[in-house]
């Protein structure tokens, strides 16, 4: 049996992450590892189920490093399927449950998946994708759905019929372990290939060392397991320390989140800025005494200062804001639980190195200069599958280009300035949309805001703000002018929005990130004769 890995500077030559987790939790017996909408799964049963899943996948004739598509709602079957594939040396391709049949058809063909594990509720859209895809699946297993006389098999029935596989695949730390598809905001989604070691390092450096998760924690993540952020929050982090995770299949509405925080006495909650804003705006916001929170985490987009302060004032706990990516698997730049500075994204997570570079690639060393953020660390993906040009553009030797713009202040804290393609250049000066949006959100009437650049009658770039009010019926021209003046009084004159439009909602990705490019497209269509 391989030795248990703990705080190692280097991993052993033979390392399978699923096997590593089973070793760490050998003595936890019936302690709940996962609690979903239908019941709990103890650590001992989790181990047996992972080994059964591995045996079943191999019995289907799926070979090491072949892919299986994982299209499942968050439930106890999800970690069994994901870790079972890892245990067998088979590659789970975890995909977003909120995509279209065309997206899934592309992913089936791109990954050449040999099998698919799918939630019963998602079977119709997957079947539509299968009809469109040029690649044919060899097996299809349905989670939370009974056998129905067709070729589909019930995952639970199939799993129960397997004999646990006694030996994990003899992987190395750098072997391909799983794929996640990027959001595909520009072009087709990119299959991001991660290793067994990547899961270990994110859990060790961020979940254990920085967040300080322990076996007594009850974790709940609004971000689903198919996201890089959710995969750490809800699977690799809690399992590394022997904690319990609450899983939720439904959409992360404020009401659904409150139910899990209150009923399960969640101690660590993982969310995103949009979700926190929705929670604070809800009339059903629970009182501090109804919850057992000791810490919260945020990622996806930078957390506005005002939002963090309001949340802390209500619940008495800090939100540890950080930034990560699918390419780096999880958070590499973050505030620390004992050093939360709202309005900043903190400092490099120990174990990672950061650089800010100008447009010519020169490293910026001074404070206050906006630059492109690059990361060096042990959790970087290997590549984008079958996409050499994008791989070269993002993975540059030891460094990964994030696509984000940041400023480092005099104290060494990093302050978000927006995505590289969102930055505005007005009157020869760079303007960060996020800085303007954050200032607007400090106004008591504003719930959310997004800022883009538009051309004026002279063809010059000017900023325009789209604002969602807490009370939509209060929108007036006078309030619009008040908001412009509010920003102008707090930022340099070049930064205040010359135009302002009230909207009921902002376009967002499935992860809650504002899609400013859609706002730009809408404005461009307005100007087209």
Coordinates of C-alpha atoms in Angstrom, one line a residue:
X1 CA 0.0 0.0 0.0
X2 CA 1.3 3.5 -0.9
X3 CA 2.2 5.7 2.0
X4 CA -0.2 8.5 3.0
X5 CA 0.9 11.8 1.6
X6 CA 0.9 14.7 4.0
X7 CA 2.5 18.2 3.5
X8 CA 4.9 16.8 1.0
X9 CA 7.1 19.2 -1.0
X10 CA 7.1 16.5 -3.7
X11 CA 4.6 13.8 -4.4
X12 CA 5.7 10.1 -4.7
X13 CA 6.4 8.6 -8.1
X14 CA 3.1 6.7 -7.9
X15 CA 0.1 8.8 -7.0
X16 CA -3.6 8.4 -7.6
X17 CA -5.7 11.2 -6.1
X18 CA -8.8 9.0 -5.5
X19 CA -6.7 6.4 -3.7
X20 CA -5.0 9.1 -1.7
X21 CA -8.4 10.3 -0.4
X22 CA -9.4 6.8 0.5
X23 CA -6.3 6.4 2.6
X24 CA -6.7 9.7 4.4
X25 CA -10.2 8.7 5.5
X26 CA -9.9 5.0 6.3
X27 CA -10.9 5.5 10.0
X28 CA -14.0 7.7 9.5
X29 CA -16.5 4.9 9.0
X30 CA -20.1 6.1 8.9
X31 CA -19.3 9.8 9.3
X32 CA -21.2 11.6 6.5
X33 CA -18.9 12.6 3.7
X34 CA -21.8 14.0 1.6
X35 CA -25.4 14.9 2.3
X36 CA -27.6 15.5 -0.8
X37 CA -31.3 16.0 -1.3
X38 CA -32.1 12.3 -0.7
X39 CA -29.8 11.3 2.2
X40 CA -26.2 11.0 3.4
X41 CA -23.2 9.0 2.2
X42 CA -20.7 7.9 4.9
X43 CA -17.0 7.7 4.3
X44 CA -16.8 3.9 4.4
X45 CA -19.7 3.6 1.9
X46 CA -18.1 6.3 -0.3
X47 CA -14.9 4.2 -0.4
X48 CA -16.7 1.0 -1.4
X49 CA -18.8 2.9 -4.0
X50 CA -15.7 4.5 -5.6
X51 CA -14.1 1.0 -5.9
X52 CA -17.3 -0.5 -7.3
X53 CA -17.6 2.3 -9.9
X54 CA -14.0 1.8 -10.9
X55 CA -14.6 -1.9 -11.4
X56 CA -17.8 -1.3 -13.4
X57 CA -16.2 1.2 -15.8
X58 CA -13.3 -1.2 -16.5
X59 CA -15.8 -4.0 -17.0
X60 CA -17.5 -1.9 -19.7
X61 CA -14.3 -2.1 -21.6
X62 CA -13.3 1.5 -21.0
X63 CA -9.5 1.6 -20.9
X64 CA -7.1 3.9 -19.0
X65 CA -7.1 7.5 -20.2
X66 CA -10.2 7.1 -22.2
X67 CA -12.9 9.6 -21.4
X68 CA -16.3 9.4 -19.8
X69 CA -18.7 12.4 -19.9
X70 CA -20.0 13.4 -16.5
X71 CA -23.3 15.4 -16.9
X72 CA -24.9 15.2 -13.5
X73 CA -26.6 17.4 -11.0
X74 CA -24.9 17.8 -7.6
X75 CA -25.8 14.6 -5.7
X76 CA -24.0 11.8 -3.9
X77 CA -23.6 9.9 -7.2
X78 CA -21.4 12.8 -8.5
X79 CA -18.3 12.2 -6.3
X80 CA -18.7 8.5 -6.7
X81 CA -18.6 8.7 -10.4
X82 CA -15.8 11.3 -10.6
X83 CA -13.5 9.5 -8.1
X84 CA -14.4 6.1 -9.4
X85 CA -13.1 7.1 -12.8
X86 CA -9.9 8.5 -11.3
X87 CA -9.4 5.4 -9.2
X88 CA -9.6 3.3 -12.4
X89 CA -7.3 5.7 -14.3
X90 CA -10.2 6.7 -16.6
X91 CA -10.7 10.4 -17.4
X92 CA -14.0 12.0 -16.2
X93 CA -15.0 15.0 -18.3
X94 CA -17.2 17.0 -15.9
X95 CA -19.4 19.4 -17.9
X96 CA -21.8 22.2 -17.1
X97 CA -25.4 21.1 -16.6
X98 CA -26.9 24.3 -18.0
X99 CA -25.7 24.1 -21.6
X100 CA -27.4 23.2 -24.9
X101 CA -27.5 20.0 -26.9
X102 CA -25.1 21.6 -29.5
X103 CA -22.6 22.2 -26.7
X104 CA -22.8 18.6 -25.5
X105 CA -22.5 17.3 -29.0
X106 CA -19.3 19.3 -29.5
X107 CA -17.9 18.0 -26.1
X108 CA -18.8 14.4 -26.9
X109 CA -16.9 14.7 -30.2
X110 CA -14.0 16.7 -28.9
X111 CA -13.4 14.4 -25.9
X112 CA -14.3 11.2 -27.8
X113 CA -16.0 10.0 -24.6
X114 CA -16.6 6.3 -24.5
X115 CA -19.4 6.5 -21.9
X116 CA -21.6 9.0 -20.2
X117 CA -23.0 9.3 -16.7
X118 CA -26.0 11.5 -16.7
X119 CA -28.8 12.6 -14.3
X120 CA -32.2 11.4 -15.4
X121 CA -33.4 15.0 -15.7
X122 CA -30.6 15.8 -18.2
X123 CA -31.1 12.6 -20.3
X124 CA -33.3 14.2 -22.9
X125 CA -30.8 17.0 -23.8
X126 CA -27.9 14.4 -23.8
X127 CA -29.9 12.1 -26.2
X128 CA -30.5 15.1 -28.5
X129 CA -26.7 15.8 -28.4
X130 CA -25.9 12.2 -29.1
X131 CA -28.1 12.3 -32.2
X132 CA -26.1 15.3 -33.4
X133 CA -22.6 14.1 -32.4
X134 CA -20.5 12.2 -35.0
X135 CA -19.0 10.2 -32.1
X136 CA -21.0 7.2 -30.6
X137 CA -21.0 6.3 -26.9
X138 CA -20.4 2.7 -25.8
X139 CA -22.3 3.0 -22.6
X140 CA -24.9 5.3 -20.9
X141 CA -25.6 5.2 -17.1
X142 CA -28.4 7.2 -15.6
X143 CA -28.3 8.7 -12.1
X144 CA -31.4 9.0 -10.0
X145 CA -33.5 7.2 -12.6
X146 CA -34.8 3.6 -12.6
X147 CA -34.2 1.1 -15.4
X148 CA -36.9 1.7 -18.0
X149 CA -36.7 -1.3 -20.3
X150 CA -34.4 0.6 -22.8
X151 CA -30.6 0.4 -23.2
X152 CA -30.0 3.0 -20.4
X153 CA -28.9 1.5 -17.1
X154 CA -29.6 2.9 -13.6
X155 CA -26.3 4.0 -12.1
X156 CA -27.4 2.8 -8.6
X157 CA -28.4 -0.6 -9.8
X158 CA -25.3 -1.0 -11.9
X159 CA -23.1 0.1 -9.1
X160 CA -24.6 -2.4 -6.6
X161 CA -23.9 -5.2 -9.0
X162 CA -20.1 -4.5 -9.0
X163 CA -17.4 -6.1 -6.9
X164 CA -15.1 -3.4 -5.5
X165 CA -11.9 -3.1 -7.5
X166 CA -9.0 -3.8 -5.0
X167 CA -6.3 -1.8 -6.7
X168 CA -6.2 1.7 -8.1
X169 CA -4.5 2.5 -11.4
X170 CA -0.8 3.1 -10.9
X171 CA -0.9 6.7 -11.9
X172 CA 1.9 9.2 -11.6
X173 CA 1.3 12.8 -10.2
X174 CA 1.6 14.2 -13.7
X175 CA -0.8 11.7 -15.4
X176 CA -3.9 13.2 -17.0
X177 CA -6.7 12.8 -14.4
X178 CA -9.8 14.8 -15.5
X179 CA -11.0 17.5 -17.9
X180 CA -13.1 20.6 -17.3
X181 CA -14.4 22.7 -20.2
X182 CA -13.7 26.5 -20.0
X183 CA -16.7 28.8 -20.3
X184 CA -16.0 29.4 -24.0
X185 CA -16.8 33.2 -23.8
X186 CA -14.8 33.6 -27.0
X187 CA -15.3 30.7 -29.4
X188 CA -15.8 27.0 -28.5
X189 CA -15.3 25.8 -25.0
X190 CA -11.7 24.5 -24.4
X191 CA -11.1 21.1 -22.8
X192 CA -8.7 21.9 -19.9
X193 CA -6.6 18.9 -19.0
X194 CA -5.7 18.5 -15.3
X195 CA -3.5 16.0 -13.5
X196 CA -3.8 14.0 -10.3
X197 CA -1.3 16.3 -8.6
X198 CA -3.3 19.4 -9.4
X199 CA -6.2 18.2 -7.1
X200 CA -3.7 17.5 -4.3
X201 CA -2.0 20.9 -4.5
X202 CA -5.1 23.1 -4.6
X203 CA -6.6 21.1 -1.6
X204 CA -3.3 21.4 0.3
X205 CA -2.3 25.0 -0.5
X206 CA -5.7 26.7 -0.4
X207 CA -8.3 24.5 1.2
X208 CA -6.1 23.2 4.1
X209 CA -3.2 25.7 4.5
X210 CA -5.0 29.0 3.7
X211 CA -8.7 28.5 4.5
X212 CA -7.8 26.2 7.4
X213 CA -10.7 23.7 6.8
X214 CA -10.9 20.9 9.4
X215 CA -12.8 17.7 9.8
X216 CA -15.4 19.4 12.0
X217 CA -16.5 21.7 9.2
X218 CA -19.8 21.4 7.3
X219 CA -19.1 22.8 3.8
X220 CA -21.7 24.0 1.3
X221 CA -20.9 25.5 -2.1
X222 CA -23.3 27.5 -4.3
X223 CA -20.9 26.8 -7.2
X224 CA -21.6 23.3 -8.6
X225 CA -19.1 20.5 -8.7
X226 CA -18.6 20.7 -12.5
X227 CA -16.9 24.2 -11.9
X228 CA -13.3 24.3 -10.9
X229 CA -14.2 26.4 -7.9
X230 CA -17.0 24.1 -6.9
X231 CA -14.9 20.9 -7.4
X232 CA -12.5 22.2 -4.8
X233 CA -15.1 23.6 -2.4
X234 CA -17.4 20.5 -2.5
X235 CA -15.1 17.6 -3.1
X236 CA -11.3 17.8 -2.9
X237 CA -11.0 20.3 0.0
X238 CA -13.5 18.7 2.5
X239 CA -12.4 15.1 1.6
X240 CA -8.8 16.0 2.2
X241 CA -9.5 17.0 5.8
X242 CA -12.4 14.6 6.5
X243 CA -15.2 17.2 6.6
X244 CA -18.8 16.9 5.5
X245 CA -20.2 18.5 2.3
X246 CA -23.8 19.4 1.7
X247 CA -24.8 19.0 -2.0
X248 CA -27.7 20.6 -3.8
X249 CA -29.1 19.7 -7.2
X250 CA -31.4 22.8 -7.6
X251 CA -30.3 26.3 -8.7
X252 CA -28.6 28.3 -6.0
X253 CA -31.3 30.9 -5.3
X254 CA -31.2 32.8 -2.0
X255 CA -34.0 30.7 -0.6
X256 CA -32.3 27.5 -1.5
X257 CA -29.0 28.7 0.0
X258 CA -30.7 29.9 3.2
X259 CA -32.3 26.5 3.6
X260 CA -28.9 24.7 3.6
X261 CA -27.2 27.3 5.8
X262 CA -29.9 27.1 8.5
X263 CA -31.0 23.4 8.3
X264 CA -27.5 21.9 8.1
X265 CA -25.7 24.5 10.2
X266 CA -23.1 25.1 7.5
X267 CA -19.9 26.3 9.0
X268 CA -18.1 27.3 5.7
X269 CA -20.1 28.7 2.7
X270 CA -18.6 29.1 -0.7
X271 CA -20.3 31.7 -3.0
X272 CA -19.8 34.4 -5.6
X273 CA -20.4 38.1 -5.5
X274 CA -23.7 37.9 -7.4
X275 CA -25.0 35.3 -5.0
X276 CA -24.0 37.4 -2.0
X277 CA -25.7 40.4 -3.4
X278 CA -28.9 38.4 -4.0
X279 CA -28.7 37.0 -0.4
X280 CA -28.5 40.5 1.2
X281 CA -31.3 41.8 -1.0
X282 CA -33.6 39.0 -0.1
X283 CA -36.4 39.7 2.4
X284 CA -35.9 36.2 3.8
X285 CA -32.3 36.8 4.8
X286 CA -31.9 34.7 8.0
X287 CA -30.7 36.3 11.2
X288 CA -27.1 35.7 12.4
X289 CA -28.4 33.5 15.2
X290 CA -30.1 31.1 12.8
X291 CA -26.8 30.1 11.2
X292 CA -23.5 28.6 12.3
X293 CA -21.2 30.2 9.8
X294 CA -17.5 30.7 10.8
X295 CA -16.2 31.7 7.4
X296 CA -17.3 32.4 3.8
X297 CA -15.4 32.3 0.6
X298 CA -15.9 34.2 -2.7
X299 CA -14.5 33.8 -6.2
X300 CA -15.6 34.2 -9.8
X301 CA -15.4 37.9 -9.8
X302 CA -13.9 40.4 -7.4
X303 CA -16.0 41.1 -4.4
X304 CA -17.1 44.8 -4.0
X305 CA -16.0 46.3 -0.8
X306 CA -19.5 47.5 0.2
X307 CA -20.9 44.0 -0.4
X308 CA -18.4 42.4 1.9
X309 CA -18.8 44.9 4.6
X310 CA -22.6 44.6 4.6
X311 CA -22.4 40.8 4.8
X312 CA -19.9 40.9 7.7
X313 CA -22.1 43.4 9.5
X314 CA -25.1 41.1 9.3
X315 CA -23.5 37.6 9.9
X316 CA -20.4 38.6 11.9
X317 CA -18.1 36.6 9.6
X318 CA -15.7 37.6 6.9
X319 CA -15.9 36.7 3.2
X320 CA -12.4 35.5 2.1
X321 CA -12.3 36.9 -1.5
X322 CA -10.0 35.3 -4.0
X323 CA -9.6 34.7 -7.7
X324 CA -8.8 31.4 -9.5
X325 CA -9.5 29.9 -12.9
X326 CA -10.3 26.7 -14.7
X327 CA -6.7 26.7 -16.0
X328 CA -5.2 26.9 -12.5
X329 CA -8.0 24.7 -11.0
X330 CA -8.7 26.9 -8.0
X331 CA -7.8 30.1 -6.2
X332 CA -4.2 31.3 -6.4
X333 CA -4.6 35.0 -5.2
X334 CA -6.6 35.6 -2.1
X335 CA -7.3 37.4 1.1
X336 CA -6.4 35.4 4.2
X337 CA -9.0 34.5 6.9
X338 CA -7.0 36.6 9.4
X339 CA -6.2 39.4 6.9
X340 CA -9.3 40.3 5.0
X341 CA -9.0 43.7 3.2
X342 CA -12.3 44.3 1.4
X343 CA -11.8 46.0 -2.0
X344 CA -8.7 43.9 -2.7
X345 CA -8.2 40.3 -3.8
X346 CA -5.4 40.0 -1.2
X347 CA -2.0 38.5 -1.9
X348 CA -0.6 35.4 -3.6
X349 CA -1.6 32.1 -2.0
X350 CA 1.6 30.6 -0.5
X351 CA 3.0 28.2 -3.1
X352 CA 2.1 30.4 -6.0
X353 CA 4.1 33.3 -7.6
X354 CA 2.4 36.3 -9.3
X355 CA 3.6 38.8 -11.8
X356 CA 2.1 41.9 -13.4
X357 CA 3.3 42.6 -16.9
X358 CA 2.7 45.5 -19.3
X359 CA 1.6 45.2 -22.9
X360 CA 5.2 44.6 -24.0
X361 CA 5.6 41.7 -21.5
X362 CA 7.8 43.7 -19.1
X363 CA 7.3 42.9 -15.4
X364 CA 5.9 45.8 -13.5
X365 CA 7.4 46.2 -10.0
X366 CA 6.0 49.6 -8.9
X367 CA 2.8 50.2 -7.0
X368 CA -0.3 51.5 -8.8
X369 CA 0.5 50.2 -12.3
X370 CA -2.2 48.3 -14.2
X371 CA -0.8 45.1 -15.7
X372 CA -1.8 41.6 -17.0
X373 CA -1.7 39.0 -14.2
X374 CA 0.5 35.9 -14.7
X375 CA 0.6 33.0 -12.3
X376 CA 3.2 30.3 -11.6
X377 CA 2.2 27.3 -9.4
X378 CA 1.8 23.6 -9.1
X379 CA -1.8 23.3 -10.2
X380 CA -1.6 24.6 -13.7
X381 CA -3.3 22.6 -16.4
X382 CA -1.3 20.6 -18.9
X383 CA -3.0 22.0 -22.0
X384 CA -6.2 22.7 -23.9
X385 CA -7.1 19.4 -25.6
X386 CA -6.5 19.6 -29.4
X387 CA -6.0 23.3 -29.3
X388 CA -2.3 24.1 -29.7
X389 CA -2.7 27.8 -30.5
X390 CA -4.8 28.6 -27.4
X391 CA -2.5 26.4 -25.3
X392 CA 0.6 28.4 -26.3
X393 CA -1.2 31.7 -25.7
X394 CA -2.2 30.8 -22.2
X395 CA 0.4 28.4 -20.9
X396 CA 3.8 30.2 -21.3
X397 CA 6.5 28.0 -19.9
X398 CA 6.1 28.0 -16.1
X399 CA 3.7 30.9 -16.3
X400 CA 0.0 31.0 -17.0
X401 CA -1.7 34.1 -18.4
X402 CA -4.9 34.8 -16.5
X403 CA -6.5 37.3 -18.8
X404 CA -7.2 39.6 -15.8
X405 CA -5.9 43.1 -15.2
X406 CA -4.7 44.0 -11.7
X407 CA -3.0 46.8 -9.7
X408 CA -0.7 46.1 -6.8
X409 CA -0.9 48.7 -4.0
X410 CA 1.9 50.0 -1.8
X411 CA 1.2 47.3 0.8
X412 CA 1.4 44.5 -1.8
X413 CA -2.3 43.8 -2.0
X414 CA -3.8 43.1 -5.5
X415 CA -6.8 45.2 -6.6
X416 CA -8.9 43.9 -9.5
X417 CA -9.1 46.1 -12.6
X418 CA -11.2 43.9 -14.9
X419 CA -10.7 41.4 -17.7
X420 CA -8.2 42.4 -20.3
X421 CA -10.8 42.8 -23.0
X422 CA -13.1 44.8 -20.7
X423 CA -10.6 47.6 -20.0
X424 CA -11.4 51.1 -21.3
X425 CA -9.1 53.7 -22.6
X426 CA -10.7 57.1 -22.1
X427 CA -8.8 60.4 -22.9
X428 CA -5.6 58.4 -23.1
X429 CA -6.1 56.8 -19.6
X430 CA -7.0 53.3 -18.7
X431 CA -10.3 53.0 -16.8
X432 CA -11.3 49.8 -15.0
X433 CA -15.0 49.0 -15.4
X434 CA -14.9 47.1 -12.1
X435 CA -13.7 50.2 -10.2
X436 CA -16.6 52.3 -11.5
X437 CA -19.1 49.4 -10.9
X438 CA -17.8 49.0 -7.3
X439 CA -18.3 52.7 -6.6
X440 CA -21.8 52.7 -8.0
X441 CA -22.7 49.8 -5.7
X442 CA -21.7 51.9 -2.7
X443 CA -24.8 53.9 -3.4
X444 CA -27.8 52.8 -1.2
X445 CA -30.1 52.5 -4.2
X446 CA -27.9 50.3 -6.4
X447 CA -28.0 46.5 -6.4
X448 CA -25.7 45.8 -9.3
X449 CA -23.9 47.6 -12.1
X450 CA -21.9 47.0 -15.3
X451 CA -19.8 49.4 -17.2
X452 CA -18.7 49.3 -20.9
X453 CA -17.3 51.6 -23.4
X454 CA -19.4 53.2 -26.1
X455 CA -18.5 55.6 -28.9
X456 CA -19.8 59.2 -28.8
X457 CA -20.8 61.3 -31.8
X458 CA -17.1 62.0 -32.4
X459 CA -16.1 58.4 -32.4
X460 CA -14.4 58.7 -29.0
X461 CA -14.8 56.1 -26.3
X462 CA -16.9 57.1 -23.3
X463 CA -18.1 54.9 -20.4
X464 CA -21.7 53.8 -20.0
X465 CA -23.2 52.3 -16.9
X466 CA -26.0 49.8 -16.8
X467 CA -27.6 49.8 -13.3
X468 CA -29.9 47.4 -11.5
X469 CA -31.7 49.1 -8.6
X470 CA -32.8 47.5 -5.4
X471 CA -36.2 48.9 -6.0
X472 CA -36.7 49.1 -9.8
X473 CA -39.7 51.4 -9.6
X474 CA -37.6 54.2 -8.3
X475 CA -35.6 54.8 -11.5
X476 CA -35.7 58.4 -12.6
X477 CA -33.6 60.8 -14.7
X478 CA -32.8 62.7 -11.5
X479 CA -31.5 59.5 -9.8
X480 CA -29.3 58.8 -12.9
X481 CA -27.7 62.2 -12.6
X482 CA -27.3 61.7 -8.8
X483 CA -25.4 58.4 -9.5
X484 CA -23.1 60.1 -12.0
X485 CA -22.3 62.8 -9.5
X486 CA -21.8 60.1 -6.8
X487 CA -19.1 58.4 -8.8
X488 CA -17.5 61.7 -9.9
X489 CA -17.1 62.8 -6.3
X490 CA -15.2 59.6 -5.5
X491 CA -13.1 58.8 -8.6
X492 CA -11.1 60.8 -11.1
X493 CA -13.3 62.8 -13.4
X494 CA -12.4 60.7 -16.4
X495 CA -13.9 57.6 -14.7
X496 CA -17.5 58.7 -14.1
X497 CA -20.0 57.2 -16.5
X498 CA -21.1 59.7 -19.2
X499 CA -24.2 57.6 -19.9
X500 CA -26.3 55.6 -17.5
X501 CA -29.2 53.3 -18.2
X502 CA -31.4 51.5 -15.7
X503 CA -32.1 47.8 -16.4
X504 CA -34.0 45.1 -14.6
X505 CA -31.1 42.6 -14.8
X506 CA -27.6 42.1 -16.2
X507 CA -26.6 39.4 -18.7
X508 CA -24.5 36.8 -16.8
X509 CA -22.8 33.4 -17.3
X510 CA -23.9 30.3 -15.5
X511 CA -21.3 31.1 -12.8
X512 CA -22.8 34.6 -12.3
X513 CA -20.1 36.6 -14.1
X514 CA -21.4 39.7 -15.8
X515 CA -21.2 39.3 -19.6
X516 CA -20.1 42.8 -20.6
X517 CA -19.6 41.7 -24.2
X518 CA -23.3 41.1 -24.5
X519 CA -23.9 44.7 -23.4
X520 CA -21.4 45.8 -26.0
X521 CA -23.2 43.8 -28.7
X522 CA -26.5 45.3 -27.7
X523 CA -25.1 48.8 -28.0
X524 CA -23.5 48.1 -31.3
X525 CA -26.8 46.9 -32.7
X526 CA -28.5 50.1 -31.6
X527 CA -25.9 52.1 -33.6
X528 CA -26.3 49.9 -36.7
X529 CA -28.6 51.7 -39.3

